[in-house]
Amino acid sequence: MDIPGIISCDDELRHWPADEARARAVQDRLRAHVRLDEPGPEPGFEGTVVGVDVAYDDARDVVAAAAVALDARTLAVVDEATAVGPVSFPYVPGLLAFREIPTVLDALARLARTPGLVVCDGYGLAHPRRFGLASHLGVLTGLPTIGVAKNPFTFRYVPPGPERGDTSPLLDDGTPRGEPEEVGRALRTQRGVKPVFVSVGHRVDLDRACAHTLRLATSYRLPETTRAADSLCRRALAGI
DNA sequence: GCGACAG
DNA sequence: ATCTTGTCGC
């Protein structure tokens, strides 16, 4: 596919941080490129919604990434791609992107079409430095991205109502002035089931991020994009 | 210093 | 994320 690339991916990968301090500095630098002023594609837009995910085998130092493209209107799978690579960074809360992004970019590059929206497994704005993996992937590729996570990380939320589509704010209480800040939303995608945690990545607003997530979570708690990508990267890892 | 902590 | 069997339920 064609990567619009707000930031040159190749350049960024050559300068991949060697330690945690440099990784945080990279986040602080790239954060300025996040665009929060665009609504993003409408749910059901003409194009593809792409789910990305990775699976690890730390013992063999291997990470497998998958990108699965669904037709945004019908949710039918129209393309799939995988990539494998070395585990380039340890797991450190707040630095997850450095572990996943290089291989995810390889998988994305193998798709035939440019995604209209990328759905990540994790956070975007809901991050200690407001630059989670969805933001990071968005800035490197220039693509609209959102983050859908299974856990609230360090943030607080009051459980949303019990019905599908009910939401409540995801709050950061650790702000400098002590005033809670909404960094995302808890979204109930199935009646009576634990919510997912949605945050903005790049070039999509929170309302649309939630609308897309709900539309993609047709029958299960998680969006079909995430389910498909999770399944594919596991199969890819098992096949090595 | 201690505990918590997306995947 | 990953280590891991059976088991309860629709």
PDB file of C-alpha atoms (C1' of nucleotides) in Angstrom:
ATOM      1  CA  MET A   1       0.000   0.000   0.000  1.00  0.00           C
ATOM      2  CA  ASP A   2       0.866   3.626  -0.169  1.00  0.00           C
ATOM      3  CA  ILE A   3       1.896   5.072   3.198  1.00  0.00           C
ATOM      4  CA  PRO A   4       1.079   8.797   3.370  1.00  0.00           C
ATOM      5  CA  GLY A   5       3.709   9.156   6.116  1.00  0.00           C
ATOM      6  CA  ILE A   6       3.456  12.362   8.122  1.00  0.00           C
ATOM      7  CA  ILE A   7       6.819  11.181   9.427  1.00  0.00           C
ATOM      8  CA  SER A   8       9.084   9.031   7.268  1.00  0.00           C
ATOM      9  CA  CYS A   9       8.800   5.510   8.664  1.00  0.00           C
ATOM     10  CA  ASP A  10      12.212   4.487   7.339  1.00  0.00           C
ATOM     11  CA  ASP A  11      13.889   7.403   9.005  1.00  0.00           C
ATOM     12  CA  GLU A  12      12.111   6.798  12.267  1.00  0.00           C
ATOM     13  CA  LEU A  13      13.042   3.112  12.247  1.00  0.00           C
ATOM     14  CA  ARG A  14      16.712   3.879  11.687  1.00  0.00           C
ATOM     15  CA  HIS A  15      16.607   6.029  14.802  1.00  0.00           C
ATOM     16  CA  TRP A  16      14.810   3.446  16.892  1.00  0.00           C
ATOM     17  CA  PRO A  17      15.548   4.225  20.558  1.00  0.00           C
ATOM     18  CA  ALA A  18      18.096   2.091  22.386  1.00  0.00           C
ATOM     19  CA  ASP A  19      16.735   2.722  25.861  1.00  0.00           C
ATOM     20  CA  GLU A  20      13.690   3.887  27.785  1.00  0.00           C
ATOM     21  CA  ALA A  21      14.787   7.483  28.229  1.00  0.00           C
ATOM     22  CA  ARG A  22      15.298   7.914  24.489  1.00  0.00           C
ATOM     23  CA  ALA A  23      11.994   6.205  23.780  1.00  0.00           C
ATOM     24  CA  ARG A  24      10.190   8.715  25.973  1.00  0.00           C
ATOM     25  CA  ALA A  25      12.010  11.530  24.206  1.00  0.00           C
ATOM     26  CA  VAL A  26      10.810  10.164  20.844  1.00  0.00           C
ATOM     27  CA  GLN A  27       7.232  10.166  22.143  1.00  0.00           C
ATOM     28  CA  ASP A  28       7.584  13.729  23.348  1.00  0.00           C
ATOM     29  CA  ARG A  29       8.881  14.799  19.954  1.00  0.00           C
ATOM     30  CA  LEU A  30       6.350  12.941  17.805  1.00  0.00           C
ATOM     31  CA  ARG A  31       3.374  13.936  19.952  1.00  0.00           C
ATOM     32  CA  ALA A  32       3.383  17.377  18.345  1.00  0.00           C
ATOM     33  CA  HIS A  33       2.363  15.768  15.054  1.00  0.00           C
ATOM     34  CA  VAL A  34      -0.857  14.191  16.303  1.00  0.00           C
ATOM     35  CA  ARG A  35      -3.933  15.703  14.647  1.00  0.00           C
ATOM     36  CA  LEU A  36      -7.011  15.924  16.823  1.00  0.00           C
ATOM     37  CA  ASP A  37      -8.952  18.386  14.660  1.00  0.00           C
ATOM     38  CA  GLU A  38     -10.330  15.952  12.096  1.00  0.00           C
ATOM     39  CA  PRO A  39     -13.575  14.006  12.641  1.00  0.00           C
ATOM     40  CA  GLY A  40     -12.254  11.026  10.694  1.00  0.00           C
ATOM     41  CA  PRO A  41     -14.123   8.769   8.280  1.00  0.00           C
ATOM     42  CA  GLU A  42     -17.850   8.248   8.831  1.00  0.00           C
ATOM     43  CA  PRO A  43     -18.894   4.811  10.034  1.00  0.00           C
ATOM     44  CA  GLY A  44     -19.644   2.761   6.927  1.00  0.00           C
ATOM     45  CA  PHE A  45     -17.419   4.897   4.715  1.00  0.00           C
ATOM     46  CA  GLU A  46     -16.255   3.702   1.311  1.00  0.00           C
ATOM     47  CA  GLY A  47     -12.988   1.891   2.014  1.00  0.00           C
ATOM     48  CA  THR A  48     -11.370  -0.503   4.451  1.00  0.00           C
ATOM     49  CA  VAL A  49     -11.046  -0.631   8.211  1.00  0.00           C
ATOM     50  CA  VAL A  50      -7.854  -2.434   9.147  1.00  0.00           C
ATOM     51  CA  GLY A  51      -7.204  -4.247  12.389  1.00  0.00           C
ATOM     52  CA  VAL A  52      -3.618  -4.772  13.547  1.00  0.00           C
ATOM     53  CA  ASP A  53      -2.277  -6.982  16.326  1.00  0.00           C
ATOM     54  CA  VAL A  54       0.877  -8.856  17.319  1.00  0.00           C
ATOM     55  CA  ALA A  55       1.818 -12.094  19.066  1.00  0.00           C
ATOM     56  CA  TYR A  56       5.116 -12.740  20.812  1.00  0.00           C
ATOM     57  CA  ASP A  57       7.548 -15.556  21.315  1.00  0.00           C
ATOM     58  CA  ASP A  58      10.108 -13.975  23.606  1.00  0.00           C
ATOM     59  CA  ALA A  59      12.056 -17.206  23.948  1.00  0.00           C
ATOM     60  CA  ARG A  60      12.777 -17.199  20.226  1.00  0.00           C
ATOM     61  CA  ASP A  61      12.915 -13.392  20.083  1.00  0.00           C
ATOM     62  CA  VAL A  62      10.156 -13.270  17.497  1.00  0.00           C
ATOM     63  CA  VAL A  63       7.123 -11.080  17.048  1.00  0.00           C
ATOM     64  CA  ALA A  64       4.450 -11.768  14.430  1.00  0.00           C
ATOM     65  CA  ALA A  65       2.174  -8.966  13.255  1.00  0.00           C
ATOM     66  CA  ALA A  66      -1.060  -9.172  11.321  1.00  0.00           C
ATOM     67  CA  ALA A  67      -3.097  -6.603   9.415  1.00  0.00           C
ATOM     68  CA  VAL A  68      -6.604  -7.576   8.348  1.00  0.00           C
ATOM     69  CA  ALA A  69      -8.664  -5.306   6.095  1.00  0.00           C
ATOM     70  CA  LEU A  70     -12.448  -5.352   6.333  1.00  0.00           C
ATOM     71  CA  ASP A  71     -14.823  -3.614   3.968  1.00  0.00           C
ATOM     72  CA  ALA A  72     -16.063  -0.713   6.100  1.00  0.00           C
ATOM     73  CA  ARG A  73     -19.616  -1.165   4.843  1.00  0.00           C
ATOM     74  CA  THR A  74     -20.078  -4.939   4.972  1.00  0.00           C
ATOM     75  CA  LEU A  75     -17.292  -5.896   7.415  1.00  0.00           C
ATOM     76  CA  ALA A  76     -16.272  -8.677   5.032  1.00  0.00           C
ATOM     77  CA  VAL A  77     -12.554  -9.529   5.108  1.00  0.00           C
ATOM     78  CA  VAL A  78     -11.051  -8.268   1.863  1.00  0.00           C
ATOM     79  CA  ASP A  79      -7.309  -8.519   2.518  1.00  0.00           C
ATOM     80  CA  GLU A  80      -4.797  -9.946   4.988  1.00  0.00           C
ATOM     81  CA  ALA A  81      -1.076  -9.572   5.539  1.00  0.00           C
ATOM     82  CA  THR A  82       1.485 -10.714   8.108  1.00  0.00           C
ATOM     83  CA  ALA A  83       5.094  -9.973   8.961  1.00  0.00           C
ATOM     84  CA  VAL A  84       7.602 -11.340  11.440  1.00  0.00           C
ATOM     85  CA  GLY A  85      10.547  -9.657  13.059  1.00  0.00           C
ATOM     86  CA  PRO A  86      12.774  -9.555  16.131  1.00  0.00           C
ATOM     87  CA  VAL A  87      11.382  -8.291  19.431  1.00  0.00           C
ATOM     88  CA  SER A  88      12.903  -4.818  19.256  1.00  0.00           C
ATOM     89  CA  PHE A  89      12.051  -3.548  22.726  1.00  0.00           C
ATOM     90  CA  PRO A  90      11.100  -4.944  26.149  1.00  0.00           C
ATOM     91  CA  TYR A  91       7.599  -4.521  27.489  1.00  0.00           C
ATOM     92  CA  VAL A  92       7.495  -1.358  29.526  1.00  0.00           C
ATOM     93  CA  PRO A  93       4.108   0.157  30.437  1.00  0.00           C
ATOM     94  CA  GLY A  94       3.841   3.352  28.422  1.00  0.00           C
ATOM     95  CA  LEU A  95       6.333   2.206  25.783  1.00  0.00           C
ATOM     96  CA  LEU A  96       4.344  -0.576  24.160  1.00  0.00           C
ATOM     97  CA  ALA A  97       4.533   1.016  20.725  1.00  0.00           C
ATOM     98  CA  PHE A  98       8.273   0.418  20.484  1.00  0.00           C
ATOM     99  CA  ARG A  99       7.663  -3.297  20.799  1.00  0.00           C
ATOM    100  CA  GLU A 100       4.959  -3.547  18.162  1.00  0.00           C
ATOM    101  CA  ILE A 101       5.299  -0.832  15.559  1.00  0.00           C
ATOM    102  CA  PRO A 102       8.227  -1.987  13.385  1.00  0.00           C
ATOM    103  CA  THR A 103       6.591  -5.320  12.566  1.00  0.00           C
ATOM    104  CA  VAL A 104       3.108  -3.817  12.323  1.00  0.00           C
ATOM    105  CA  LEU A 105       4.416  -1.361   9.701  1.00  0.00           C
ATOM    106  CA  ASP A 106       5.800  -4.270   7.690  1.00  0.00           C
ATOM    107  CA  ALA A 107       2.449  -6.027   7.756  1.00  0.00           C
ATOM    108  CA  LEU A 108       0.563  -2.841   6.797  1.00  0.00           C
ATOM    109  CA  ALA A 109       2.903  -2.257   3.877  1.00  0.00           C
ATOM    110  CA  ARG A 110       1.902  -5.638   2.464  1.00  0.00           C
ATOM    111  CA  LEU A 111      -1.753  -4.704   2.120  1.00  0.00           C
ATOM    112  CA  ALA A 112      -2.952  -3.978  -1.397  1.00  0.00           C
ATOM    113  CA  ARG A 113      -4.995  -0.893  -0.437  1.00  0.00           C
ATOM    114  CA  THR A 114      -4.374   2.077   1.824  1.00  0.00           C
ATOM    115  CA  PRO A 115      -6.576   1.719   4.939  1.00  0.00           C
ATOM    116  CA  GLY A 116      -9.251   4.319   5.597  1.00  0.00           C
ATOM    117  CA  LEU A 117      -8.975   3.637   9.330  1.00  0.00           C
ATOM    118  CA  VAL A 118      -6.641   1.531  11.473  1.00  0.00           C
ATOM    119  CA  VAL A 119      -7.893  -0.028  14.705  1.00  0.00           C
ATOM    120  CA  CYS A 120      -5.125  -0.762  17.238  1.00  0.00           C
ATOM    121  CA  ASP A 121      -5.068  -3.078  20.217  1.00  0.00           C
ATOM    122  CA  GLY A 122      -4.236  -0.619  23.012  1.00  0.00           C
ATOM    123  CA  TYR A 123      -4.413   3.114  23.561  1.00  0.00           C
ATOM    124  CA  GLY A 124      -3.940   6.365  21.706  1.00  0.00           C
ATOM    125  CA  LEU A 125      -4.441   9.558  23.718  1.00  0.00           C
ATOM    126  CA  ALA A 126      -5.144   7.569  26.873  1.00  0.00           C
ATOM    127  CA  HIS A 127      -1.489   7.346  27.781  1.00  0.00           C
ATOM    128  CA  PRO A 128       0.797   8.813  30.466  1.00  0.00           C
ATOM    129  CA  ARG A 129       2.278  11.197  27.891  1.00  0.00           C
ATOM    130  CA  ARG A 130      -0.794  11.264  25.626  1.00  0.00           C
ATOM    131  CA  PHE A 131       0.980   9.246  22.947  1.00  0.00           C
ATOM    132  CA  GLY A 132      -0.001   5.591  22.980  1.00  0.00           C
ATOM    133  CA  LEU A 133       0.619   3.112  20.196  1.00  0.00           C
ATOM    134  CA  ALA A 134      -2.423   4.201  18.170  1.00  0.00           C
ATOM    135  CA  SER A 135      -1.180   7.806  18.169  1.00  0.00           C
ATOM    136  CA  HIS A 136       2.320   6.632  17.305  1.00  0.00           C
ATOM    137  CA  LEU A 137       1.204   4.453  14.401  1.00  0.00           C
ATOM    138  CA  GLY A 138      -0.990   7.274  13.128  1.00  0.00           C
ATOM    139  CA  VAL A 139       1.804   9.824  13.121  1.00  0.00           C
ATOM    140  CA  LEU A 140       4.278   7.485  11.396  1.00  0.00           C
ATOM    141  CA  THR A 141       1.830   6.457   8.671  1.00  0.00           C
ATOM    142  CA  GLY A 142      -0.365   9.529   8.418  1.00  0.00           C
ATOM    143  CA  LEU A 143      -3.409   7.241   8.577  1.00  0.00           C
ATOM    144  CA  PRO A 144      -6.487   7.793  10.764  1.00  0.00           C
ATOM    145  CA  THR A 145      -6.111   5.528  13.825  1.00  0.00           C
ATOM    146  CA  ILE A 146      -7.978   4.655  17.006  1.00  0.00           C
ATOM    147  CA  GLY A 147      -7.096   2.539  20.032  1.00  0.00           C
ATOM    148  CA  VAL A 148      -9.391  -0.076  21.549  1.00  0.00           C
ATOM    149  CA  ALA A 149      -8.049  -1.630  24.752  1.00  0.00           C
ATOM    150  CA  LYS A 150      -9.321  -4.430  26.954  1.00  0.00           C
ATOM    151  CA  ASN A 151      -8.205  -2.827  30.229  1.00  0.00           C
ATOM    152  CA  PRO A 152      -8.365   0.681  31.721  1.00  0.00           C
ATOM    153  CA  PHE A 153      -4.583   0.813  32.258  1.00  0.00           C
ATOM    154  CA  THR A 154      -3.926   3.414  34.975  1.00  0.00           C
ATOM    155  CA  PHE A 155      -7.135   5.294  34.332  1.00  0.00           C
ATOM    156  CA  ARG A 156     -10.403   5.497  36.232  1.00  0.00           C
ATOM    157  CA  TYR A 157     -13.913   5.021  34.971  1.00  0.00           C
ATOM    158  CA  VAL A 158     -17.386   4.699  36.367  1.00  0.00           C
ATOM    159  CA  PRO A 159     -18.961   1.651  34.713  1.00  0.00           C
ATOM    160  CA  PRO A 160     -21.253   2.689  31.843  1.00  0.00           C
ATOM    161  CA  GLY A 161     -24.899   1.635  31.660  1.00  0.00           C
ATOM    162  CA  PRO A 162     -25.642  -2.033  30.924  1.00  0.00           C
ATOM    163  CA  GLU A 163     -26.827  -1.655  27.344  1.00  0.00           C
ATOM    164  CA  ARG A 164     -24.856  -2.008  24.153  1.00  0.00           C
ATOM    165  CA  GLY A 165     -23.687   1.483  23.180  1.00  0.00           C
ATOM    166  CA  ASP A 166     -23.623   2.898  26.712  1.00  0.00           C
ATOM    167  CA  THR A 167     -20.491   4.899  27.503  1.00  0.00           C
ATOM    168  CA  SER A 168     -18.747   6.686  30.351  1.00  0.00           C
ATOM    169  CA  PRO A 169     -15.635   8.834  30.451  1.00  0.00           C
ATOM    170  CA  LEU A 170     -12.200   7.321  30.972  1.00  0.00           C
ATOM    171  CA  LEU A 171     -10.464   9.704  33.344  1.00  0.00           C
ATOM    172  CA  ASP A 172      -6.887  10.576  34.206  1.00  0.00           C
ATOM    173  CA  ASP A 173      -6.734  11.798  37.799  1.00  0.00           C
ATOM    174  CA  GLY A 174      -2.988  12.264  37.708  1.00  0.00           C
ATOM    175  CA  THR A 175      -2.923  15.594  35.916  1.00  0.00           C
ATOM    176  CA  PRO A 176      -0.637  18.393  37.197  1.00  0.00           C
ATOM    177  CA  ARG A 177      -3.533  20.511  38.457  1.00  0.00           C
ATOM    178  CA  GLY A 178      -5.394  17.531  39.824  1.00  0.00           C
ATOM    179  CA  GLU A 179      -8.439  18.081  37.636  1.00  0.00           C
ATOM    180  CA  PRO A 180      -9.628  14.836  36.039  1.00  0.00           C
ATOM    181  CA  GLU A 181      -9.112  14.810  32.288  1.00  0.00           C
ATOM    182  CA  GLU A 182     -11.141  12.702  29.847  1.00  0.00           C
ATOM    183  CA  VAL A 183      -8.630  10.683  27.834  1.00  0.00           C
ATOM    184  CA  GLY A 184     -11.051   8.222  26.277  1.00  0.00           C
ATOM    185  CA  ARG A 185     -14.295   6.370  26.864  1.00  0.00           C
ATOM    186  CA  ALA A 186     -15.462   3.104  28.349  1.00  0.00           C
ATOM    187  CA  LEU A 187     -17.819   1.652  25.743  1.00  0.00           C
ATOM    188  CA  ARG A 188     -20.213  -1.230  26.362  1.00  0.00           C
ATOM    189  CA  THR A 189     -20.241  -3.186  23.115  1.00  0.00           C
ATOM    190  CA  GLN A 190     -22.474  -6.013  24.356  1.00  0.00           C
ATOM    191  CA  ARG A 191     -25.241  -5.977  26.939  1.00  0.00           C
ATOM    192  CA  GLY A 192     -23.986  -6.886  30.406  1.00  0.00           C
ATOM    193  CA  VAL A 193     -20.409  -7.482  29.221  1.00  0.00           C
ATOM    194  CA  LYS A 194     -17.314  -5.624  30.457  1.00  0.00           C
ATOM    195  CA  PRO A 195     -16.743  -2.492  28.372  1.00  0.00           C
ATOM    196  CA  VAL A 196     -13.812  -1.838  26.045  1.00  0.00           C
ATOM    197  CA  PHE A 197     -11.717   1.319  26.391  1.00  0.00           C
ATOM    198  CA  VAL A 198     -11.631   3.549  23.350  1.00  0.00           C
ATOM    199  CA  SER A 199      -9.280   6.430  22.739  1.00  0.00           C
ATOM    200  CA  VAL A 200      -8.384   8.654  19.839  1.00  0.00           C
ATOM    201  CA  GLY A 201      -5.223   7.900  17.892  1.00  0.00           C
ATOM    202  CA  HIS A 202      -4.726  10.297  14.978  1.00  0.00           C
ATOM    203  CA  ARG A 203      -7.122  12.179  12.685  1.00  0.00           C
ATOM    204  CA  VAL A 204     -10.293  10.773  14.296  1.00  0.00           C
ATOM    205  CA  ASP A 205     -12.474  12.306  17.031  1.00  0.00           C
ATOM    206  CA  LEU A 206     -13.696  10.408  20.079  1.00  0.00           C
ATOM    207  CA  ASP A 207     -17.348  10.232  19.000  1.00  0.00           C
ATOM    208  CA  ARG A 208     -16.426   8.600  15.728  1.00  0.00           C
ATOM    209  CA  ALA A 209     -13.840   6.362  17.346  1.00  0.00           C
ATOM    210  CA  CYS A 210     -16.624   4.999  19.558  1.00  0.00           C
ATOM    211  CA  ALA A 211     -19.108   4.788  16.681  1.00  0.00           C
ATOM    212  CA  HIS A 212     -16.648   2.741  14.616  1.00  0.00           C
ATOM    213  CA  THR A 213     -15.844   0.493  17.542  1.00  0.00           C
ATOM    214  CA  LEU A 214     -19.501  -0.204  18.234  1.00  0.00           C
ATOM    215  CA  ARG A 215     -20.203  -0.883  14.585  1.00  0.00           C
ATOM    216  CA  LEU A 216     -17.261  -3.287  14.408  1.00  0.00           C
ATOM    217  CA  ALA A 217     -18.239  -5.157  17.574  1.00  0.00           C
ATOM    218  CA  THR A 218     -21.214  -6.865  16.005  1.00  0.00           C
ATOM    219  CA  SER A 219     -21.417 -10.064  18.021  1.00  0.00           C
ATOM    220  CA  TYR A 220     -18.586 -10.028  20.504  1.00  0.00           C
ATOM    221  CA  ARG A 221     -17.042  -7.704  23.039  1.00  0.00           C
ATOM    222  CA  LEU A 222     -14.102  -6.824  20.779  1.00  0.00           C
ATOM    223  CA  PRO A 223     -14.258  -5.330  17.282  1.00  0.00           C
ATOM    224  CA  GLU A 224     -14.110  -7.839  14.430  1.00  0.00           C
ATOM    225  CA  THR A 225     -10.940  -6.119  13.203  1.00  0.00           C
ATOM    226  CA  THR A 226      -9.152  -6.941  16.458  1.00  0.00           C
ATOM    227  CA  ARG A 227     -10.498 -10.478  16.554  1.00  0.00           C
ATOM    228  CA  ALA A 228      -9.408 -11.172  12.986  1.00  0.00           C
ATOM    229  CA  ALA A 229      -5.946  -9.674  13.465  1.00  0.00           C
ATOM    230  CA  ASP A 230      -5.448 -11.497  16.768  1.00  0.00           C
ATOM    231  CA  SER A 231      -6.374 -14.799  15.203  1.00  0.00           C
ATOM    232  CA  LEU A 232      -4.122 -14.241  12.187  1.00  0.00           C
ATOM    233  CA  CYS A 233      -0.981 -13.167  14.054  1.00  0.00           C
ATOM    234  CA  ARG A 234      -1.277 -16.197  16.349  1.00  0.00           C
ATOM    235  CA  ARG A 235      -1.501 -18.494  13.356  1.00  0.00           C
ATOM    236  CA  ALA A 236       1.452 -16.712  11.767  1.00  0.00           C
ATOM    237  CA  LEU A 237       3.552 -17.152  14.909  1.00  0.00           C
ATOM    238  CA  ALA A 238       2.622 -20.831  15.167  1.00  0.00           C
ATOM    239  CA  GLY A 239       3.686 -21.344  11.581  1.00  0.00           C
ATOM    240  CA  ILE A 240       7.287 -20.279  12.129  1.00  0.00           C
TER     241      ILE A 240
ATOM    242  C1'  DG B   1      10.655   3.522  48.617  1.00  0.00           C
ATOM    243  C1'  DC B   2       6.281   0.727  47.121  1.00  0.00           C
ATOM    244  C1'  DG B   3       2.699  -0.602  44.124  1.00  0.00           C
ATOM    245  C1'  DA B   4       0.306  -0.249  39.587  1.00  0.00           C
ATOM    246  C1'  DC B   5       0.762  -0.784  34.983  1.00  0.00           C
ATOM    247  C1'  DA B   6      -2.099  -1.096  27.292  1.00  0.00           C
ATOM    248  C1'  DG B   7       0.208  -5.790  25.104  1.00  0.00           C
TER     249       DG B   7
ATOM    250  C1'  DA C   1       1.380 -10.857  25.969  1.00  0.00           C
ATOM    251  C1'  DT C   2       2.112 -15.861  27.765  1.00  0.00           C
ATOM    252  C1'  DC C   3       2.070 -20.176  30.852  1.00  0.00           C
ATOM    253  C1'  DT C   4      -2.428 -23.877  30.680  1.00  0.00           C
ATOM    254  C1'  DT C   5      -7.586 -28.410  31.330  1.00  0.00           C
ATOM    255  C1'  DG C   6     -11.444 -28.884  32.056  1.00  0.00           C
ATOM    256  C1'  DT C   7     -15.799 -27.163  32.388  1.00  0.00           C
ATOM    257  C1'  DC C   8     -20.188 -24.599  32.630  1.00  0.00           C
ATOM    258  C1'  DG C   9     -23.602 -22.654  29.480  1.00  0.00           C
ATOM    259  C1'  DC C  10     -26.115 -20.938  25.330  1.00  0.00           C
TER     260       DC C  10
END
